[in-house]
mmCIF file of C-alpha atoms in Angstrom:
data_model
loop_
_atom_site.group_PDB
_atom_site.id
_atom_site.type_symbol
_atom_site.label_atom_id
_atom_site.label_comp_id
_atom_site.label_asym_id
_atom_site.label_seq_id
_atom_site.Cartn_x
_atom_site.Cartn_y
_atom_site.Cartn_z
ATOM 1 C CA MET A 1064 239.749 253.123 146.948
ATOM 2 C CA THR A 1065 236.654 253.884 145.579
ATOM 3 C CA LYS A 1066 233.769 252.189 147.687
ATOM 4 C CA ARG A 1067 231.713 249.410 145.747
ATOM 5 C CA LEU A 1068 228.133 248.956 145.911
ATOM 6 C CA LYS A 1069 226.848 245.429 146.983
ATOM 7 C CA ILE A 1070 224.314 243.845 145.526
ATOM 8 C CA ALA A 1071 222.842 240.326 146.588
ATOM 9 C CA VAL A 1072 221.115 238.075 143.849
ATOM 10 C CA GLN A 1073 219.849 234.622 144.125
ATOM 11 C CA LYS A 1074 222.435 231.700 144.310
ATOM 12 C CA SER A 1075 220.624 229.223 142.393
ATOM 13 C CA GLY A 1076 216.879 229.095 141.365
ATOM 14 C CA ARG A 1077 214.594 230.827 139.065
ATOM 15 C CA LEU A 1078 215.807 234.189 139.714
ATOM 16 C CA HIS A 1079 219.689 233.745 139.373
ATOM 17 C CA GLU A 1080 220.027 233.762 135.344
ATOM 18 C CA ASP A 1081 217.498 236.694 134.958
ATOM 19 C CA SER A 1082 219.222 238.576 137.894
ATOM 20 C CA LEU A 1083 222.585 238.257 135.918
ATOM 21 C CA GLN A 1084 221.080 238.862 132.402
ATOM 22 C CA ILE A 1085 219.828 242.159 133.309
ATOM 23 C CA LEU A 1086 222.909 243.112 135.141
ATOM 24 C CA GLN A 1087 224.876 242.258 131.889
ATOM 25 C CA ASP A 1088 222.348 243.823 129.677
ATOM 26 C CA ALA A 1089 222.941 246.971 131.774
ATOM 27 C CA GLY A 1090 226.413 246.955 130.662
ATOM 28 C CA ILE A 1091 228.095 245.373 133.639
ATOM 29 C CA VAL A 1092 230.601 242.827 132.794
ATOM 30 C CA LEU A 1093 231.274 240.295 135.623
ATOM 31 C CA GLU A 1094 234.566 238.454 136.638
ATOM 32 C CA LYS A 1095 234.150 234.451 136.921
ATOM 33 C CA SER A 1096 234.373 233.240 140.401
ATOM 34 C CA LYS A 1097 235.238 229.926 141.252
ATOM 35 C CA ASP A 1098 233.337 229.616 144.363
ATOM 36 C CA GLN A 1099 230.616 231.631 142.860
ATOM 37 C CA LEU A 1100 229.703 233.227 146.153
ATOM 38 C CA LYS A 1101 231.076 236.797 145.122
ATOM 39 C CA ALA A 1102 231.698 238.028 141.715
ATOM 40 C CA THR A 1103 233.045 241.321 141.160
ATOM 41 C CA ALA A 1104 231.957 243.821 138.401
ATOM 42 C CA LYS A 1105 234.906 244.740 135.995
ATOM 43 C CA ASN A 1106 233.781 248.288 134.451
ATOM 44 C CA PHE A 1107 231.197 249.402 137.511
ATOM 45 C CA PRO A 1108 231.764 249.693 141.076
ATOM 46 C CA LEU A 1109 229.871 246.892 142.017
ATOM 47 C CA ASP A 1110 230.175 243.390 144.210
ATOM 48 C CA ILE A 1111 227.646 240.424 143.440
ATOM 49 C CA LEU A 1112 227.113 238.447 146.453
ATOM 50 C CA TYR A 1113 225.178 235.165 145.663
ATOM 51 C CA LEU A 1114 223.002 234.185 148.527
ATOM 52 C CA ARG A 1115 219.994 231.963 149.734
ATOM 53 C CA ASN A 1116 216.914 233.706 148.157
ATOM 54 C CA GLY A 1117 215.216 233.425 151.571
ATOM 55 C CA ASP A 1118 217.871 235.585 152.959
ATOM 56 C CA ILE A 1119 218.168 238.350 150.969
ATOM 57 C CA PRO A 1120 215.508 240.514 152.370
ATOM 58 C CA GLN A 1121 216.879 240.440 155.744
ATOM 59 C CA TYR A 1122 220.719 240.781 154.662
ATOM 60 C CA VAL A 1123 219.139 243.913 152.692
ATOM 61 C CA ASN A 1124 217.114 244.918 155.793
ATOM 62 C CA ASP A 1125 220.519 244.995 158.466
ATOM 63 C CA GLY A 1126 222.653 246.799 155.764
ATOM 64 C CA VAL A 1127 224.765 243.696 155.106
ATOM 65 C CA VAL A 1128 224.158 244.403 151.397
ATOM 66 C CA ASP A 1129 223.178 247.688 149.836
ATOM 67 C CA VAL A 1130 220.721 246.460 147.503
ATOM 68 C CA GLY A 1131 218.981 243.219 146.612
ATOM 69 C CA ILE A 1132 217.096 241.299 143.580
ATOM 70 C CA PHE A 1133 214.275 238.739 144.966
ATOM 71 C CA GLY A 1134 210.779 238.065 144.738
ATOM 72 C CA GLU A 1135 208.436 240.558 145.983
ATOM 73 C CA ASN A 1136 206.334 238.216 147.995
ATOM 74 C CA LEU A 1137 209.234 237.960 150.168
ATOM 75 C CA LEU A 1138 208.823 241.471 151.541
ATOM 76 C CA VAL A 1139 205.456 240.216 152.455
ATOM 77 C CA GLU A 1140 206.455 237.579 153.989
ATOM 78 C CA LYS A 1141 209.219 238.880 155.927
ATOM 79 C CA ARG A 1142 206.980 241.655 156.972
ATOM 80 C CA LEU A 1143 209.782 244.021 155.957
ATOM 81 C CA ASN A 1144 208.953 247.844 154.617
ATOM 82 C CA LEU A 1145 211.902 248.400 152.435
ATOM 83 C CA PRO A 1146 211.992 250.727 149.283
ATOM 84 C CA ILE A 1147 211.059 249.075 146.074
ATOM 85 C CA LEU A 1148 213.361 250.914 143.570
ATOM 86 C CA LEU A 1149 212.490 249.100 140.410
ATOM 87 C CA GLN A 1150 209.864 246.161 139.338
ATOM 88 C CA LEU A 1151 212.053 244.034 137.083
ATOM 89 C CA GLY A 1152 209.226 242.343 135.208
ATOM 90 C CA PHE A 1153 210.495 238.848 135.220
ATOM 91 C CA SER A 1154 209.529 235.590 137.840
ATOM 92 C CA LYS A 1155 206.310 236.524 137.891
ATOM 93 C CA CYS A 1156 204.218 234.412 139.815
ATOM 94 C CA SER A 1157 201.157 234.330 142.268
ATOM 95 C CA LEU A 1158 200.380 233.298 145.834
ATOM 96 C CA CYS A 1159 197.214 231.548 145.555
ATOM 97 C CA VAL A 1160 194.918 229.270 147.633
ATOM 98 C CA ALA A 1161 194.655 225.838 145.888
ATOM 99 C CA ILE A 1162 192.331 222.989 147.078
ATOM 100 C CA PRO A 1163 191.472 219.502 145.451
ATOM 101 C CA LYS A 1164 190.124 219.274 141.952
ATOM 102 C CA GLU A 1165 186.579 217.559 143.340
ATOM 103 C CA GLN A 1166 186.103 220.101 145.598
ATOM 104 C CA ASN A 1167 183.689 223.248 145.162
ATOM 105 C CA PHE A 1168 184.355 226.517 146.243
ATOM 106 C CA THR A 1169 182.260 229.420 145.853
ATOM 107 C CA GLU A 1170 183.470 232.012 148.390
ATOM 108 C CA LEU A 1171 186.453 232.933 151.078
ATOM 109 C CA LYS A 1172 184.280 231.828 153.849
ATOM 110 C CA ASP A 1173 184.747 228.160 152.184
ATOM 111 C CA LEU A 1174 188.194 228.280 153.991
ATOM 112 C CA ASN A 1175 187.023 229.143 157.581
ATOM 113 C CA THR A 1176 187.868 226.280 160.019
ATOM 114 C CA LYS A 1177 190.175 224.539 157.187
ATOM 115 C CA LYS A 1178 193.380 223.274 157.610
ATOM 116 C CA ILE A 1179 195.709 224.963 155.317
ATOM 117 C CA ALA A 1180 199.242 224.209 154.321
ATOM 118 C CA THR A 1181 201.909 226.589 153.456
ATOM 119 C CA SER A 1182 205.551 228.034 153.239
ATOM 120 C CA TYR A 1183 204.457 231.356 153.864
ATOM 121 C CA PRO A 1184 202.903 231.665 157.235
ATOM 122 C CA ASN A 1185 203.125 235.254 157.578
ATOM 123 C CA THR A 1186 201.364 236.186 154.650
ATOM 124 C CA VAL A 1187 198.542 233.885 155.223
ATOM 125 C CA GLN A 1188 197.992 234.720 158.864
ATOM 126 C CA ASP A 1189 197.789 238.447 157.360
ATOM 127 C CA PHE A 1190 195.457 237.766 154.705
ATOM 128 C CA LEU A 1191 193.175 235.476 157.164
ATOM 129 C CA LYS A 1192 193.133 238.293 159.542
ATOM 130 C CA LYS A 1193 192.177 240.978 157.099
ATOM 131 C CA GLU A 1194 189.259 238.642 155.607
ATOM 132 C CA ASN A 1195 188.041 237.566 159.455
ATOM 133 C CA LEU A 1196 188.753 234.123 158.487
ATOM 134 C CA THR A 1197 190.064 231.121 160.965
ATOM 135 C CA ALA A 1198 191.833 228.387 159.765
ATOM 136 C CA ASP A 1199 194.374 225.653 161.075
ATOM 137 C CA LEU A 1200 197.905 226.298 159.421
ATOM 138 C CA HIS A 1201 200.531 224.145 158.854
ATOM 139 C CA THR A 1202 203.997 225.413 158.093
ATOM 140 C CA ILE A 1203 205.829 223.367 155.514
ATOM 141 C CA SER A 1204 209.407 223.744 153.630
ATOM 142 C CA GLY A 1205 208.447 222.758 150.073
ATOM 143 C CA SER A 1206 206.351 220.118 148.446
ATOM 144 C CA VAL A 1207 203.155 221.939 150.060
ATOM 145 C CA GLU A 1208 201.128 220.547 147.022
ATOM 146 C CA ILE A 1209 201.335 217.044 148.279
ATOM 147 C CA ALA A 1210 199.519 217.831 151.785
ATOM 148 C CA PRO A 1211 196.008 217.487 150.733
ATOM 149 C CA ASN A 1212 196.650 214.089 149.133
ATOM 150 C CA ILE A 1213 198.135 212.449 152.208
ATOM 151 C CA GLY A 1214 195.279 214.165 154.619
ATOM 152 C CA LEU A 1215 197.427 216.975 156.344
ATOM 153 C CA ALA A 1216 195.489 219.741 154.946
ATOM 154 C CA ASP A 1217 192.321 220.638 153.031
ATOM 155 C CA ALA A 1218 193.835 223.372 151.297
ATOM 156 C CA VAL A 1219 197.416 225.044 150.245
ATOM 157 C CA VAL A 1220 198.857 228.419 149.872
ATOM 158 C CA ASP A 1221 201.774 228.271 147.406
ATOM 159 C CA ILE A 1222 203.630 230.247 144.745
ATOM 160 C CA VAL A 1223 202.114 229.307 141.231
ATOM 161 C CA SER A 1224 203.531 230.370 138.165
ATOM 162 C CA SER A 1225 202.467 227.865 135.187
ATOM 163 C CA GLY A 1226 200.256 226.085 137.303
ATOM 164 C CA ASN A 1227 201.806 222.738 136.364
ATOM 165 C CA THR A 1228 202.530 221.355 139.776
ATOM 166 C CA LEU A 1229 199.039 222.064 140.767
ATOM 167 C CA PHE A 1230 197.468 220.024 138.160
ATOM 168 C CA LYS A 1231 200.049 217.041 138.635
ATOM 169 C CA ASN A 1232 199.010 216.975 142.340
ATOM 170 C CA ASN A 1233 195.123 217.279 141.562
ATOM 171 C CA LEU A 1234 194.909 220.896 143.022
ATOM 172 C CA LYS A 1235 193.262 224.078 141.293
ATOM 173 C CA PRO A 1236 193.581 227.524 142.218
ATOM 174 C CA VAL A 1237 190.825 229.195 143.470
ATOM 175 C CA TYR A 1238 192.011 232.665 145.180
ATOM 176 C CA THR A 1239 194.521 235.004 144.425
ATOM 177 C CA ILE A 1240 196.291 236.471 147.740
ATOM 178 C CA LEU A 1241 198.945 238.678 145.852
ATOM 179 C CA LYS A 1242 200.758 238.856 142.690
ATOM 180 C CA SER A 1243 204.480 239.046 142.610
ATOM 181 C CA GLU A 1244 207.620 239.678 140.720
ATOM 182 C CA ALA A 1245 211.347 240.284 141.080
ATOM 183 C CA VAL A 1246 212.201 243.339 142.499
ATOM 184 C CA LEU A 1247 215.555 245.665 143.145
ATOM 185 C CA VAL A 1248 215.109 246.700 146.714
ATOM 186 C CA ALA A 1249 217.324 248.940 148.852
ATOM 187 C CA SER A 1250 218.868 249.184 152.238
ATOM 188 C CA PRO A 1251 217.410 251.660 154.271
ATOM 189 C CA SER A 1252 221.116 252.328 155.829
ATOM 190 C CA ILE A 1253 222.785 252.568 152.510
ATOM 191 C CA PRO A 1254 225.664 254.704 152.823
ATOM 192 C CA SER A 1255 225.624 258.369 151.156
ATOM 193 C CA ILE A 1256 228.672 257.673 149.605
ATOM 194 C CA LEU A 1257 227.023 254.907 147.787
ATOM 195 C CA GLN A 1258 223.864 256.923 146.623
ATOM 196 C CA ALA A 1259 225.519 258.098 142.934
ATOM 197 C CA THR A 1260 226.513 254.712 142.064
ATOM 198 C CA LEU A 1261 222.991 252.946 143.055
ATOM 199 C CA ASN A 1262 221.489 255.991 141.479
ATOM 200 C CA GLN A 1263 223.542 255.051 138.057
ATOM 201 C CA LEU A 1264 222.833 251.447 138.552
ATOM 202 C CA VAL A 1265 219.247 252.055 138.890
ATOM 203 C CA PHE A 1266 219.085 254.319 135.674
ATOM 204 C CA ARG A 1267 220.743 251.527 133.796
ATOM 205 C CA ILE A 1268 218.705 248.866 134.214
ATOM 206 C CA GLU A 1269 215.711 251.262 133.913
ATOM 207 C CA SER A 1270 216.458 252.052 130.582
ATOM 208 C CA VAL A 1271 217.194 248.132 129.915
ATOM 209 C CA LEU A 1272 213.381 247.610 131.220
ATOM 210 C CA ASN A 1273 212.301 250.330 128.980
ATOM 211 C CA ALA A 1274 213.910 248.895 125.858
ATOM 212 C CA ARG A 1275 212.172 245.487 126.819
ATOM 213 C CA ASN A 1276 208.721 247.011 126.471
ATOM 214 C CA TYR A 1277 209.033 248.792 123.373
ATOM 215 C CA LYS A 1278 209.574 248.304 119.536
ATOM 216 C CA TYR A 1279 210.850 250.572 117.174
ATOM 217 C CA ILE A 1280 208.484 250.745 114.189
ATOM 218 C CA LEU A 1281 208.926 251.957 110.627
ATOM 219 C CA LEU A 1282 206.605 252.154 108.057
ATOM 220 C CA ASN A 1283 205.693 253.754 104.837
ATOM 221 C CA ALA A 1284 202.432 255.920 104.270
ATOM 222 C CA PRO A 1285 201.063 258.509 101.795
ATOM 223 C CA ASN A 1286 201.111 261.954 102.960
ATOM 224 C CA LYS A 1287 197.833 262.344 102.772
ATOM 225 C CA ASN A 1288 197.149 259.780 105.865
ATOM 226 C CA ILE A 1289 200.054 260.966 108.144
ATOM 227 C CA ASP A 1290 197.663 262.750 110.461
ATOM 228 C CA GLN A 1291 195.687 259.624 110.752
ATOM 229 C CA ILE A 1292 198.519 257.339 111.297
ATOM 230 C CA VAL A 1293 200.170 259.681 113.724
ATOM 231 C CA ALA A 1294 197.599 259.765 115.974
ATOM 232 C CA LEU A 1295 197.610 255.675 116.105
ATOM 233 C CA LEU A 1296 201.470 256.276 116.760
ATOM 234 C CA PRO A 1297 201.980 258.698 119.325
ATOM 235 C CA GLY A 1298 205.593 258.024 119.662
ATOM 236 C CA MET A 1299 207.413 259.273 122.990
ATOM 237 C CA LYS A 1300 207.318 262.955 121.793
ATOM 238 C CA SER A 1301 205.970 262.515 118.113
ATOM 239 C CA PRO A 1302 206.850 260.250 115.057
ATOM 240 C CA THR A 1303 209.684 261.282 112.905
ATOM 241 C CA LEU A 1304 208.879 261.779 109.044
ATOM 242 C CA LEU A 1305 211.286 261.662 106.449
ATOM 243 C CA PRO A 1306 210.330 262.094 102.833
ATOM 244 C CA LEU A 1307 210.396 259.217 99.966
ATOM 245 C CA ALA A 1308 211.633 259.204 96.799
ATOM 246 C CA GLN A 1309 208.134 258.628 95.646
ATOM 247 C CA GLU A 1310 206.309 261.917 95.596
ATOM 248 C CA GLY A 1311 203.724 262.099 98.430
ATOM 249 C CA TRP A 1312 204.978 259.421 100.293
ATOM 250 C CA SER A 1313 207.048 259.531 103.718
ATOM 251 C CA SER A 1314 208.765 256.978 105.845
ATOM 252 C CA LEU A 1315 207.444 257.064 109.090
ATOM 253 C CA HIS A 1316 209.623 256.211 112.546
ATOM 254 C CA SER A 1317 208.178 255.939 116.062
ATOM 255 C CA VAL A 1318 208.473 253.888 119.393
ATOM 256 C CA ILE A 1319 205.370 251.670 120.420
ATOM 257 C CA ALA A 1320 204.367 249.770 123.633
ATOM 258 C CA GLU A 1321 205.110 245.997 122.814
ATOM 259 C CA GLU A 1322 201.638 245.248 123.988
ATOM 260 C CA ASP A 1323 199.684 247.966 121.954
ATOM 261 C CA PHE A 1324 201.520 247.103 118.681
ATOM 262 C CA TRP A 1325 198.935 243.944 117.653
ATOM 263 C CA ASN A 1326 195.736 246.248 118.968
ATOM 264 C CA VAL A 1327 196.594 248.947 116.313
ATOM 265 C CA ILE A 1328 198.274 246.739 113.060
ATOM 266 C CA ASN A 1329 195.100 246.397 111.423
ATOM 267 C CA ASP A 1330 194.375 250.022 111.774
ATOM 268 C CA LEU A 1331 197.391 251.109 110.508
ATOM 269 C CA LYS A 1332 197.125 249.233 107.550
ATOM 270 C CA LYS A 1333 193.571 250.536 106.661
ATOM 271 C CA ALA A 1334 194.866 253.941 107.109
ATOM 272 C CA GLY A 1335 197.346 252.929 104.151
ATOM 273 C CA ALA A 1336 200.587 252.027 106.057
ATOM 274 C CA GLU A 1337 202.921 249.752 103.988
ATOM 275 C CA GLY A 1338 206.441 248.163 104.694
ATOM 276 C CA ILE A 1339 205.947 247.997 108.304
ATOM 277 C CA LEU A 1340 208.994 246.932 110.302
ATOM 278 C CA VAL A 1341 209.164 246.415 113.983
ATOM 279 C CA SER A 1342 212.385 246.103 115.666
ATOM 280 C CA SER A 1343 213.807 245.342 119.290
ATOM 281 C CA ILE A 1344 215.321 248.119 121.336
ATOM 282 C CA GLU A 1345 218.496 247.494 123.054
ATOM 283 C CA LYS A 1346 218.279 250.604 125.258
ATOM 284 C CA MET A 1347 215.823 253.420 125.968
ATOM 285 C CA VAL A 1348 216.675 256.530 127.949
ATOM 286 C CA ARG A 1349 213.812 258.690 128.322
#
């Protein structure tokens, strides 16, 4: 019987759907599970375990599961030195210091001797030590933002995504301790027999991530301006050129980072590019 790779993903919450989606985009078809505690892939030697987000790092560290998907901030909080295989690009957030809107903040020393509420005591303790600060920490599980309103703390340190929760609780972020996103992390004790399977999983997910970050671009241009346009669109190696029926014109095909497209669109038009089409890429293998 083929040994199967075990991957842990969040049972419910903001990472759950995106974690399953990236596996699906990587061509992995999952069987439906009634209890949703475990699912088996139909076409890949992979079992998915649905676990509480805060427990996943320790399960990965202990070798209970081979790999896990969770927020990078948990690695810092758990003080675990686990190898990050891939940054997955979703569930991006920041761990921020926030204070009441009416208060002033000019430098980190303003936090000295303050009462700080947080669900990330280890991260905050390490931060305070690094910055040579002293504060009174109150560890709270959930609803950290309410602490200043009830007089429990002068400031909070919590995960911030959109900032809406802080705003609703009359708080403002004043300092970012760290930035985080979902990561694929491997166990230090993964069996050697599963290494090839893990490599294939990483290869598939990496191809999906590459495709999400790039766009396929097609345009028509006069041959006399091709060199100028090529300089604006350096593809993975070089753009593909195909002659058009209209003499003196070519069709140019390339790949461009999505974040770069809007920065060069006007330059492309000035260089004579016409009929510019941009489309998504489903997979991109380098």
